[in-house]
Amino acid sequence: MNSLLGGIFLGWSLGANDAANVFGTAVSSRMVKFWTAAILAATFVLVGALVEGQSGIETLQNLTSFTSNQAIVASVAAAVTVTLMTLLGLPVSTSQAVVGAILGVGLLNRQLNFAGLGKVVVCWLGTPVGGIVLTIIVYKLLAAIANSMNLNIFQADILLRLCLIFAGSYGAYALGANNVANVTAVFVGAGMLSVSAAVLIGGLSIGLGILTFSRGVMETVGKKLVRLDPFSALVVVLAQAITVHFYALIGVPVSTSQAVIGAVLGVGIIKGVNTIHRRTLVHIFLAWFITPFVASLFALFLDFAIHLRYIPGH
Amino acid sequence: MFNFLFKKEQQVQELISKYLDNLRAAQEHFEKAMDCYFDFGLGENCDFLIEQTHKFESRADDFRYEIIEMMYSKVLIPESRGDILRLLESIDLIPTHFETVLFMIQGQRLKIPDFITPDLRELMRLSLECGDLVTRQVEAYFKKTENIKPLVETIDSLESRCDHIEREIVRKIFASDLEPFEKMQLKELVINMGEISDQADRVSRSVYIINIKRRV
């Protein structure tokens, strides 16, 4: 169990940070109580992980081969990268940290599945783009439906609230299905866990992060989305969830935050306004390069460190 | 089906309905008080009707505070909450103007000269029509019973007519041989009566903008 701690920590921090992308809007605007959101998010993350988390695990475990020690090195390297970059206020994606760490292990083994890696990188690039495209489609569709319904302000608000709970729950499902691989795939690769045990442990650790530490992040990150009008915020959450779910079906873990940024950009395109600072876009590009690079360096360093031997008399 | 989940929203809706009924009652008593004043001058009957109008104005405040309190107990999303509260504050100025006009007449023992009485009656009639229409418009907004745009246009045109009559009355007052302080008193009364349609127009436009804002 101790050998899984790096992965569990990674899952915990993922839950604590990424739940804001699915329920932040509803919680920070006080439309949904934190505990309602947290329990729904934790439940649906677990369901998503159990039902559709396998394909992501298969993709990541096939990027290289692992020994038990290397699996631990990869998960700790990814966890340290995420923590360090978060503390430094630098952009970070758990998916990219995990792939970077696996890349480091792959370099040590001189064995990398370049086709699999290429697929992962293409999906990273496709995440914000998918967010933009889906937002435009979802916005137009929902706007047409909403405008044809002739609801009064109370009915419209109730419907919006129910939709936000639905979209948040679906987003949590997609998060669990997509991101559980980040948490435990390396242990499956090393033969330390079966796929079903991996999705269960991964789902539970993400859920634990949501239940214990997501409140602050939900309230701060959510407010950035609330600055959009409530309808646009709903579209952003829904488009993000569909994007992340799509990549879960393909079997590639992606960043929910980057899907959200793409979705917010999509709202900007529809409304003809600038919704995202150029700096945020630069941060995405930096995250694509810096996070995997730092994580692979950590993996190399940790592997080197655990192989150091004390030889008396020298 | 899910009504039990949104009890507070239903309670706010009911309170808004009661608030609008109360607004109608305040307007009805204002109209009766003004008719009584025009027909018989100040007296017991008129004082009673002024008191009744004041009572409905105070009750409107109570309803508004009750709605505010309930809204802040997490009813509606913050944006909608803000819109409704601002709208109610704005509507609430209409009965306040009823009260101001009646208290001016009662407190200052105003005597309306015959040469402006027909115009003042017409100003009152049009202002109250604006009041009726704006209450109907607000109700239509909350209940989606009818299209609000034609009502905005009607209120706007009535308000323009009120402005025209208001200017005409003020011109007549200052062209008369009345004492200067009487002229100032009557001018103030006319301006306050004109404020009823002005405020109705402001509310009407707010409702229209809130409605447009919610379209996506």
PDB file of N, CA, C and O in Angstrom, chain B residues 8-73:
ATOM      1  N   LYS B   8     -38.795  28.052  -1.751  1.00  0.00           N
ATOM      2  CA  LYS B   8     -38.491  29.470  -1.530  1.00  0.00           C
ATOM      3  C   LYS B   8     -38.790  30.302  -2.778  1.00  0.00           C
ATOM      4  O   LYS B   8     -39.290  31.420  -2.670  1.00  0.00           O
ATOM      5  N   GLU B   9     -38.470  29.740  -3.948  1.00  0.00           N
ATOM      6  CA  GLU B   9     -38.764  30.457  -5.189  1.00  0.00           C
ATOM      7  C   GLU B   9     -40.269  30.713  -5.305  1.00  0.00           C
ATOM      8  O   GLU B   9     -40.699  31.798  -5.695  1.00  0.00           O
ATOM      9  N   GLN B  10     -41.045  29.685  -4.942  1.00  0.00           N
ATOM     10  CA  GLN B  10     -42.508  29.833  -5.010  1.00  0.00           C
ATOM     11  C   GLN B  10     -42.981  30.897  -4.024  1.00  0.00           C
ATOM     12  O   GLN B  10     -43.861  31.696  -4.342  1.00  0.00           O
ATOM     13  N   GLN B  11     -42.363  30.891  -2.833  1.00  0.00           N
ATOM     14  CA  GLN B  11     -42.765  31.891  -1.834  1.00  0.00           C
ATOM     15  C   GLN B  11     -42.443  33.300  -2.319  1.00  0.00           C
ATOM     16  O   GLN B  11     -43.248  34.219  -2.149  1.00  0.00           O
ATOM     17  N   VAL B  12     -41.265  33.478  -2.954  1.00  0.00           N
ATOM     18  CA  VAL B  12     -40.907  34.802  -3.474  1.00  0.00           C
ATOM     19  C   VAL B  12     -41.890  35.216  -4.563  1.00  0.00           C
ATOM     20  O   VAL B  12     -42.356  36.366  -4.596  1.00  0.00           O
ATOM     21  N   GLN B  13     -42.239  34.275  -5.422  1.00  0.00           N
ATOM     22  CA  GLN B  13     -43.206  34.572  -6.490  1.00  0.00           C
ATOM     23  C   GLN B  13     -44.542  35.027  -5.897  1.00  0.00           C
ATOM     24  O   GLN B  13     -45.143  35.991  -6.373  1.00  0.00           O
ATOM     25  N   GLU B  14     -44.980  34.306  -4.856  1.00  0.00           N
ATOM     26  CA  GLU B  14     -46.248  34.678  -4.205  1.00  0.00           C
ATOM     27  C   GLU B  14     -46.147  36.066  -3.576  1.00  0.00           C
ATOM     28  O   GLU B  14     -47.071  36.883  -3.666  1.00  0.00           O
ATOM     29  N   LEU B  15     -44.994  36.338  -2.949  1.00  0.00           N
ATOM     30  CA  LEU B  15     -44.808  37.654  -2.317  1.00  0.00           C
ATOM     31  C   LEU B  15     -44.818  38.771  -3.361  1.00  0.00           C
ATOM     32  O   LEU B  15     -45.386  39.846  -3.124  1.00  0.00           O
ATOM     33  N   ILE B  16     -44.200  38.503  -4.507  1.00  0.00           N
ATOM     34  CA  ILE B  16     -44.190  39.523  -5.562  1.00  0.00           C
ATOM     35  C   ILE B  16     -45.621  39.779  -6.054  1.00  0.00           C
ATOM     36  O   ILE B  16     -46.014  40.923  -6.279  1.00  0.00           O
ATOM     37  N   SER B  17     -46.397  38.708  -6.182  1.00  0.00           N
ATOM     38  CA  SER B  17     -47.803  38.877  -6.574  1.00  0.00           C
ATOM     39  C   SER B  17     -48.547  39.729  -5.559  1.00  0.00           C
ATOM     40  O   SER B  17     -49.308  40.636  -5.921  1.00  0.00           O
ATOM     41  N   LYS B  18     -48.318  39.441  -4.257  1.00  0.00           N
ATOM     42  CA  LYS B  18     -48.982  40.217  -3.206  1.00  0.00           C
ATOM     43  C   LYS B  18     -48.518  41.671  -3.265  1.00  0.00           C
ATOM     44  O   LYS B  18     -49.310  42.598  -3.071  1.00  0.00           O
ATOM     45  N   TYR B  19     -47.217  41.862  -3.522  1.00  0.00           N
ATOM     46  CA  TYR B  19     -46.665  43.210  -3.612  1.00  0.00           C
ATOM     47  C   TYR B  19     -47.369  43.996  -4.730  1.00  0.00           C
ATOM     48  O   TYR B  19     -47.750  45.163  -4.550  1.00  0.00           O
ATOM     49  N   LEU B  20     -47.565  43.333  -5.867  1.00  0.00           N
ATOM     50  CA  LEU B  20     -48.207  44.019  -7.001  1.00  0.00           C
ATOM     51  C   LEU B  20     -49.683  44.303  -6.715  1.00  0.00           C
ATOM     52  O   LEU B  20     -50.196  45.370  -7.079  1.00  0.00           O
ATOM     53  N   ASP B  21     -50.345  43.368  -6.033  1.00  0.00           N
ATOM     54  CA  ASP B  21     -51.748  43.611  -5.639  1.00  0.00           C
ATOM     55  C   ASP B  21     -51.820  44.819  -4.701  1.00  0.00           C
ATOM     56  O   ASP B  21     -52.727  45.651  -4.802  1.00  0.00           O
ATOM     57  N   ASN B  22     -50.844  44.883  -3.799  1.00  0.00           N
ATOM     58  CA  ASN B  22     -50.797  45.996  -2.849  1.00  0.00           C
ATOM     59  C   ASN B  22     -50.560  47.329  -3.571  1.00  0.00           C
ATOM     60  O   ASN B  22     -51.142  48.353  -3.227  1.00  0.00           O
ATOM     61  N   LEU B  23     -49.712  47.246  -4.619  1.00  0.00           N
ATOM     62  CA  LEU B  23     -49.425  48.449  -5.414  1.00  0.00           C
ATOM     63  C   LEU B  23     -50.718  48.936  -6.090  1.00  0.00           C
ATOM     64  O   LEU B  23     -51.008  50.147  -6.124  1.00  0.00           O
ATOM     65  N   ARG B  24     -51.492  47.973  -6.598  1.00  0.00           N
ATOM     66  CA  ARG B  24     -52.769  48.321  -7.238  1.00  0.00           C
ATOM     67  C   ARG B  24     -53.705  48.980  -6.213  1.00  0.00           C
ATOM     68  O   ARG B  24     -54.374  49.971  -6.515  1.00  0.00           O
ATOM     69  N   ALA B  25     -53.718  48.414  -5.005  1.00  0.00           N
ATOM     70  CA  ALA B  25     -54.597  48.961  -3.957  1.00  0.00           C
ATOM     71  C   ALA B  25     -54.152  50.380  -3.592  1.00  0.00           C
ATOM     72  O   ALA B  25     -55.001  51.280  -3.410  1.00  0.00           O
ATOM     73  N   ALA B  26     -52.837  50.606  -3.509  1.00  0.00           N
ATOM     74  CA  ALA B  26     -52.322  51.942  -3.181  1.00  0.00           C
ATOM     75  C   ALA B  26     -52.762  52.930  -4.258  1.00  0.00           C
ATOM     76  O   ALA B  26     -53.214  54.049  -3.968  1.00  0.00           O
ATOM     77  N   GLN B  27     -52.646  52.487  -5.530  1.00  0.00           N
ATOM     78  CA  GLN B  27     -53.030  53.355  -6.644  1.00  0.00           C
ATOM     79  C   GLN B  27     -54.531  53.667  -6.625  1.00  0.00           C
ATOM     80  O   GLN B  27     -54.947  54.809  -6.854  1.00  0.00           O
ATOM     81  N   GLU B  28     -55.326  52.634  -6.314  1.00  0.00           N
ATOM     82  CA  GLU B  28     -56.778  52.798  -6.264  1.00  0.00           C
ATOM     83  C   GLU B  28     -57.156  53.841  -5.193  1.00  0.00           C
ATOM     84  O   GLU B  28     -57.986  54.733  -5.433  1.00  0.00           O
ATOM     85  N   HIS B  29     -56.523  53.744  -4.044  1.00  0.00           N
ATOM     86  CA  HIS B  29     -56.828  54.690  -2.955  1.00  0.00           C
ATOM     87  C   HIS B  29     -56.312  56.089  -3.260  1.00  0.00           C
ATOM     88  O   HIS B  29     -56.937  57.077  -2.889  1.00  0.00           O
ATOM     89  N   PHE B  30     -55.163  56.146  -3.949  1.00  0.00           N
ATOM     90  CA  PHE B  30     -54.633  57.453  -4.361  1.00  0.00           C
ATOM     91  C   PHE B  30     -55.631  58.133  -5.300  1.00  0.00           C
ATOM     92  O   PHE B  30     -55.961  59.323  -5.156  1.00  0.00           O
ATOM     93  N   GLU B  31     -56.135  57.335  -6.261  1.00  0.00           N
ATOM     94  CA  GLU B  31     -57.091  57.876  -7.231  1.00  0.00           C
ATOM     95  C   GLU B  31     -58.356  58.387  -6.525  1.00  0.00           C
ATOM     96  O   GLU B  31     -58.838  59.497  -6.800  1.00  0.00           O
ATOM     97  N   LYS B  32     -58.863  57.568  -5.582  1.00  0.00           N
ATOM     98  CA  LYS B  32     -60.071  57.963  -4.841  1.00  0.00           C
ATOM     99  C   LYS B  32     -59.812  59.229  -4.026  1.00  0.00           C
ATOM    100  O   LYS B  32     -60.656  60.141  -3.979  1.00  0.00           O
ATOM    101  N   ALA B  33     -58.640  59.280  -3.396  1.00  0.00           N
ATOM    102  CA  ALA B  33     -58.298  60.443  -2.568  1.00  0.00           C
ATOM    103  C   ALA B  33     -58.223  61.706  -3.428  1.00  0.00           C
ATOM    104  O   ALA B  33     -58.731  62.781  -3.046  1.00  0.00           O
ATOM    105  N   MET B  34     -57.616  61.575  -4.620  1.00  0.00           N
ATOM    106  CA  MET B  34     -57.481  62.736  -5.508  1.00  0.00           C
ATOM    107  C   MET B  34     -58.854  63.173  -6.032  1.00  0.00           C
ATOM    108  O   MET B  34     -59.154  64.371  -6.088  1.00  0.00           O
ATOM    109  N   ASP B  35     -59.693  62.180  -6.423  1.00  0.00           N
ATOM    110  CA  ASP B  35     -61.048  62.514  -6.891  1.00  0.00           C
ATOM    111  C   ASP B  35     -61.826  63.235  -5.795  1.00  0.00           C
ATOM    112  O   ASP B  35     -62.506  64.240  -6.051  1.00  0.00           O
ATOM    113  N   CYS B  36     -61.712  62.712  -4.601  1.00  0.00           N
ATOM    114  CA  CYS B  36     -62.412  63.305  -3.451  1.00  0.00           C
ATOM    115  C   CYS B  36     -61.935  64.754  -3.242  1.00  0.00           C
ATOM    116  O   CYS B  36     -62.737  65.664  -3.007  1.00  0.00           O
ATOM    117  N   TYR B  37     -60.614  64.937  -3.373  1.00  0.00           N
ATOM    118  CA  TYR B  37     -60.044  66.269  -3.190  1.00  0.00           C
ATOM    119  C   TYR B  37     -60.518  67.235  -4.286  1.00  0.00           C
ATOM    120  O   TYR B  37     -60.913  68.372  -4.010  1.00  0.00           O
ATOM    121  N   PHE B  38     -60.477  66.740  -5.545  1.00  0.00           N
ATOM    122  CA  PHE B  38     -60.913  67.600  -6.655  1.00  0.00           C
ATOM    123  C   PHE B  38     -62.410  67.951  -6.520  1.00  0.00           C
ATOM    124  O   PHE B  38     -62.827  69.068  -6.783  1.00  0.00           O
ATOM    125  N   ASP B  39     -63.218  66.951  -6.096  1.00  0.00           N
ATOM    126  CA  ASP B  39     -64.663  67.155  -6.044  1.00  0.00           C
ATOM    127  C   ASP B  39     -65.128  67.916  -4.799  1.00  0.00           C
ATOM    128  O   ASP B  39     -65.997  68.768  -4.871  1.00  0.00           O
ATOM    129  N   PHE B  40     -64.540  67.567  -3.653  1.00  0.00           N
ATOM    130  CA  PHE B  40     -65.069  68.145  -2.392  1.00  0.00           C
ATOM    131  C   PHE B  40     -64.035  68.901  -1.566  1.00  0.00           C
ATOM    132  O   PHE B  40     -64.362  69.434  -0.503  1.00  0.00           O
ATOM    133  N   GLY B  41     -62.772  68.881  -1.996  1.00  0.00           N
ATOM    134  CA  GLY B  41     -61.733  69.539  -1.213  1.00  0.00           C
ATOM    135  C   GLY B  41     -61.335  68.672  -0.027  1.00  0.00           C
ATOM    136  O   GLY B  41     -61.803  67.541   0.139  1.00  0.00           O
ATOM    137  N   LEU B  42     -60.398  69.187   0.790  1.00  0.00           N
ATOM    138  CA  LEU B  42     -59.930  68.402   1.938  1.00  0.00           C
ATOM    139  C   LEU B  42     -61.045  68.249   2.970  1.00  0.00           C
ATOM    140  O   LEU B  42     -61.878  69.138   3.124  1.00  0.00           O
ATOM    141  N   GLY B  43     -61.036  67.120   3.658  1.00  0.00           N
ATOM    142  CA  GLY B  43     -62.067  66.860   4.660  1.00  0.00           C
ATOM    143  C   GLY B  43     -61.849  65.483   5.241  1.00  0.00           C
ATOM    144  O   GLY B  43     -60.831  64.833   4.954  1.00  0.00           O
ATOM    145  N   GLU B  44     -62.847  65.053   6.003  1.00  0.00           N
ATOM    146  CA  GLU B  44     -62.707  63.763   6.696  1.00  0.00           C
ATOM    147  C   GLU B  44     -62.506  62.603   5.722  1.00  0.00           C
ATOM    148  O   GLU B  44     -61.622  61.772   5.892  1.00  0.00           O
ATOM    149  N   ASN B  45     -63.372  62.591   4.701  1.00  0.00           N
ATOM    150  CA  ASN B  45     -63.288  61.511   3.704  1.00  0.00           C
ATOM    151  C   ASN B  45     -61.930  61.467   3.042  1.00  0.00           C
ATOM    152  O   ASN B  45     -61.321  60.417   2.874  1.00  0.00           O
ATOM    153  N   CYS B  46     -61.503  62.655   2.651  1.00  0.00           N
ATOM    154  CA  CYS B  46     -60.216  62.757   1.944  1.00  0.00           C
ATOM    155  C   CYS B  46     -59.076  62.319   2.867  1.00  0.00           C
ATOM    156  O   CYS B  46     -58.185  61.559   2.452  1.00  0.00           O
ATOM    157  N   ASP B  47     -59.128  62.749   4.124  1.00  0.00           N
ATOM    158  CA  ASP B  47     -58.076  62.367   5.074  1.00  0.00           C
ATOM    159  C   ASP B  47     -58.019  60.848   5.249  1.00  0.00           C
ATOM    160  O   ASP B  47     -56.945  60.258   5.316  1.00  0.00           O
ATOM    161  N   PHE B  48     -59.226  60.246   5.300  1.00  0.00           N
ATOM    162  CA  PHE B  48     -59.284  58.788   5.465  1.00  0.00           C
ATOM    163  C   PHE B  48     -58.606  58.096   4.273  1.00  0.00           C
ATOM    164  O   PHE B  48     -57.807  57.167   4.442  1.00  0.00           O
ATOM    165  N   LEU B  49     -58.926  58.584   3.064  1.00  0.00           N
ATOM    166  CA  LEU B  49     -58.340  57.961   1.863  1.00  0.00           C
ATOM    167  C   LEU B  49     -56.831  58.184   1.780  1.00  0.00           C
ATOM    168  O   LEU B  49     -56.087  57.305   1.328  1.00  0.00           O
ATOM    169  N   ILE B  50     -56.400  59.386   2.248  1.00  0.00           N
ATOM    170  CA  ILE B  50     -54.946  59.643   2.265  1.00  0.00           C
ATOM    171  C   ILE B  50     -54.274  58.668   3.241  1.00  0.00           C
ATOM    172  O   ILE B  50     -53.226  58.077   2.931  1.00  0.00           O
ATOM    173  N   GLU B  51     -54.906  58.460   4.373  1.00  0.00           N
ATOM    174  CA  GLU B  51     -54.370  57.548   5.393  1.00  0.00           C
ATOM    175  C   GLU B  51     -54.295  56.117   4.821  1.00  0.00           C
ATOM    176  O   GLU B  51     -53.301  55.403   5.033  1.00  0.00           O
ATOM    177  N   GLN B  52     -55.338  55.741   4.087  1.00  0.00           N
ATOM    178  CA  GLN B  52     -55.368  54.400   3.488  1.00  0.00           C
ATOM    179  C   GLN B  52     -54.236  54.242   2.474  1.00  0.00           C
ATOM    180  O   GLN B  52     -53.568  53.216   2.428  1.00  0.00           O
ATOM    181  N   THR B  53     -54.031  55.283   1.662  1.00  0.00           N
ATOM    182  CA  THR B  53     -52.954  55.227   0.657  1.00  0.00           C
ATOM    183  C   THR B  53     -51.613  55.063   1.371  1.00  0.00           C
ATOM    184  O   THR B  53     -50.760  54.254   0.960  1.00  0.00           O
ATOM    185  N   HIS B  54     -51.440  55.819   2.439  1.00  0.00           N
ATOM    186  CA  HIS B  54     -50.197  55.736   3.216  1.00  0.00           C
ATOM    187  C   HIS B  54     -50.004  54.318   3.768  1.00  0.00           C
ATOM    188  O   HIS B  54     -48.894  53.772   3.753  1.00  0.00           O
ATOM    189  N   LYS B  55     -51.109  53.720   4.214  1.00  0.00           N
ATOM    190  CA  LYS B  55     -51.039  52.368   4.778  1.00  0.00           C
ATOM    191  C   LYS B  55     -50.559  51.364   3.706  1.00  0.00           C
ATOM    192  O   LYS B  55     -49.697  50.527   3.964  1.00  0.00           O
ATOM    193  N   PHE B  56     -51.114  51.510   2.504  1.00  0.00           N
ATOM    194  CA  PHE B  56     -50.704  50.586   1.433  1.00  0.00           C
ATOM    195  C   PHE B  56     -49.250  50.839   1.005  1.00  0.00           C
ATOM    196  O   PHE B  56     -48.533  49.901   0.654  1.00  0.00           O
ATOM    197  N   GLU B  57     -48.834  52.109   1.084  1.00  0.00           N
ATOM    198  CA  GLU B  57     -47.440  52.421   0.741  1.00  0.00           C
ATOM    199  C   GLU B  57     -46.506  51.762   1.754  1.00  0.00           C
ATOM    200  O   GLU B  57     -45.486  51.166   1.391  1.00  0.00           O
ATOM    201  N   SER B  58     -46.870  51.847   3.047  1.00  0.00           N
ATOM    202  CA  SER B  58     -46.042  51.225   4.094  1.00  0.00           C
ATOM    203  C   SER B  58     -46.025  49.713   3.939  1.00  0.00           C
ATOM    204  O   SER B  58     -44.984  49.074   4.095  1.00  0.00           O
ATOM    205  N   ARG B  59     -47.193  49.164   3.590  1.00  0.00           N
ATOM    206  CA  ARG B  59     -47.261  47.715   3.417  1.00  0.00           C
ATOM    207  C   ARG B  59     -46.371  47.280   2.241  1.00  0.00           C
ATOM    208  O   ARG B  59     -45.753  46.210   2.281  1.00  0.00           O
ATOM    209  N   ALA B  60     -46.304  48.123   1.207  1.00  0.00           N
ATOM    210  CA  ALA B  60     -45.435  47.812   0.054  1.00  0.00           C
ATOM    211  C   ALA B  60     -43.989  47.684   0.529  1.00  0.00           C
ATOM    212  O   ALA B  60     -43.253  46.784   0.112  1.00  0.00           O
ATOM    213  N   ASP B  61     -43.570  48.608   1.430  1.00  0.00           N
ATOM    214  CA  ASP B  61     -42.217  48.534   1.981  1.00  0.00           C
ATOM    215  C   ASP B  61     -42.012  47.223   2.731  1.00  0.00           C
ATOM    216  O   ASP B  61     -40.984  46.556   2.584  1.00  0.00           O
ATOM    217  N   ASP B  62     -43.029  46.844   3.525  1.00  0.00           N
ATOM    218  CA  ASP B  62     -42.904  45.591   4.300  1.00  0.00           C
ATOM    219  C   ASP B  62     -42.739  44.396   3.364  1.00  0.00           C
ATOM    220  O   ASP B  62     -41.885  43.542   3.584  1.00  0.00           O
ATOM    221  N   PHE B  63     -43.569  44.362   2.307  1.00  0.00           N
ATOM    222  CA  PHE B  63     -43.457  43.255   1.351  1.00  0.00           C
ATOM    223  C   PHE B  63     -42.070  43.228   0.714  1.00  0.00           C
ATOM    224  O   PHE B  63     -41.469  42.186   0.547  1.00  0.00           O
ATOM    225  N   ARG B  64     -41.589  44.435   0.378  1.00  0.00           N
ATOM    226  CA  ARG B  64     -40.287  44.519  -0.298  1.00  0.00           C
ATOM    227  C   ARG B  64     -39.184  43.976   0.618  1.00  0.00           C
ATOM    228  O   ARG B  64     -38.326  43.215   0.180  1.00  0.00           O
ATOM    229  N   TYR B  65     -39.212  44.376   1.901  1.00  0.00           N
ATOM    230  CA  TYR B  65     -38.181  43.887   2.824  1.00  0.00           C
ATOM    231  C   TYR B  65     -38.277  42.369   2.999  1.00  0.00           C
ATOM    232  O   TYR B  65     -37.262  41.687   3.099  1.00  0.00           O
ATOM    233  N   GLU B  66     -39.521  41.890   3.007  1.00  0.00           N
ATOM    234  CA  GLU B  66     -39.703  40.439   3.152  1.00  0.00           C
ATOM    235  C   GLU B  66     -39.119  39.708   1.931  1.00  0.00           C
ATOM    236  O   GLU B  66     -38.465  38.677   2.060  1.00  0.00           O
ATOM    237  N   ILE B  67     -39.345  40.296   0.756  1.00  0.00           N
ATOM    238  CA  ILE B  67     -38.812  39.686  -0.480  1.00  0.00           C
ATOM    239  C   ILE B  67     -37.284  39.711  -0.448  1.00  0.00           C
ATOM    240  O   ILE B  67     -36.627  38.711  -0.747  1.00  0.00           O
ATOM    241  N   ILE B  68     -36.714  40.868  -0.046  1.00  0.00           N
ATOM    242  CA  ILE B  68     -35.248  40.991   0.014  1.00  0.00           C
ATOM    243  C   ILE B  68     -34.673  39.925   0.947  1.00  0.00           C
ATOM    244  O   ILE B  68     -33.727  39.215   0.591  1.00  0.00           O
ATOM    245  N   GLU B  69     -35.295  39.808   2.121  1.00  0.00           N
ATOM    246  CA  GLU B  69     -34.803  38.844   3.112  1.00  0.00           C
ATOM    247  C   GLU B  69     -34.825  37.426   2.536  1.00  0.00           C
ATOM    248  O   GLU B  69     -33.862  36.677   2.658  1.00  0.00           O
ATOM    249  N   MET B  70     -35.918  37.098   1.883  1.00  0.00           N
ATOM    250  CA  MET B  70     -36.049  35.756   1.340  1.00  0.00           C
ATOM    251  C   MET B  70     -35.076  35.519   0.186  1.00  0.00           C
ATOM    252  O   MET B  70     -34.495  34.453   0.054  1.00  0.00           O
ATOM    253  N   MET B  71     -34.881  36.563  -0.628  1.00  0.00           N
ATOM    254  CA  MET B  71     -33.963  36.433  -1.780  1.00  0.00           C
ATOM    255  C   MET B  71     -32.546  36.165  -1.300  1.00  0.00           C
ATOM    256  O   MET B  71     -31.813  35.417  -1.927  1.00  0.00           O
ATOM    257  N   TYR B  72     -32.168  36.793  -0.190  1.00  0.00           N
ATOM    258  CA  TYR B  72     -30.803  36.590   0.288  1.00  0.00           C
ATOM    259  C   TYR B  72     -30.626  35.251   0.975  1.00  0.00           C
ATOM    260  O   TYR B  72     -29.516  34.888   1.325  1.00  0.00           O
ATOM    261  N   SER B  73     -31.735  34.517   1.190  1.00  0.00           N
ATOM    262  CA  SER B  73     -31.552  33.164   1.721  1.00  0.00           C
ATOM    263  C   SER B  73     -31.443  32.212   0.538  1.00  0.00           C
ATOM    264  O   SER B  73     -32.124  31.193   0.454  1.00  0.00           O
TER     265      SER B  73
END
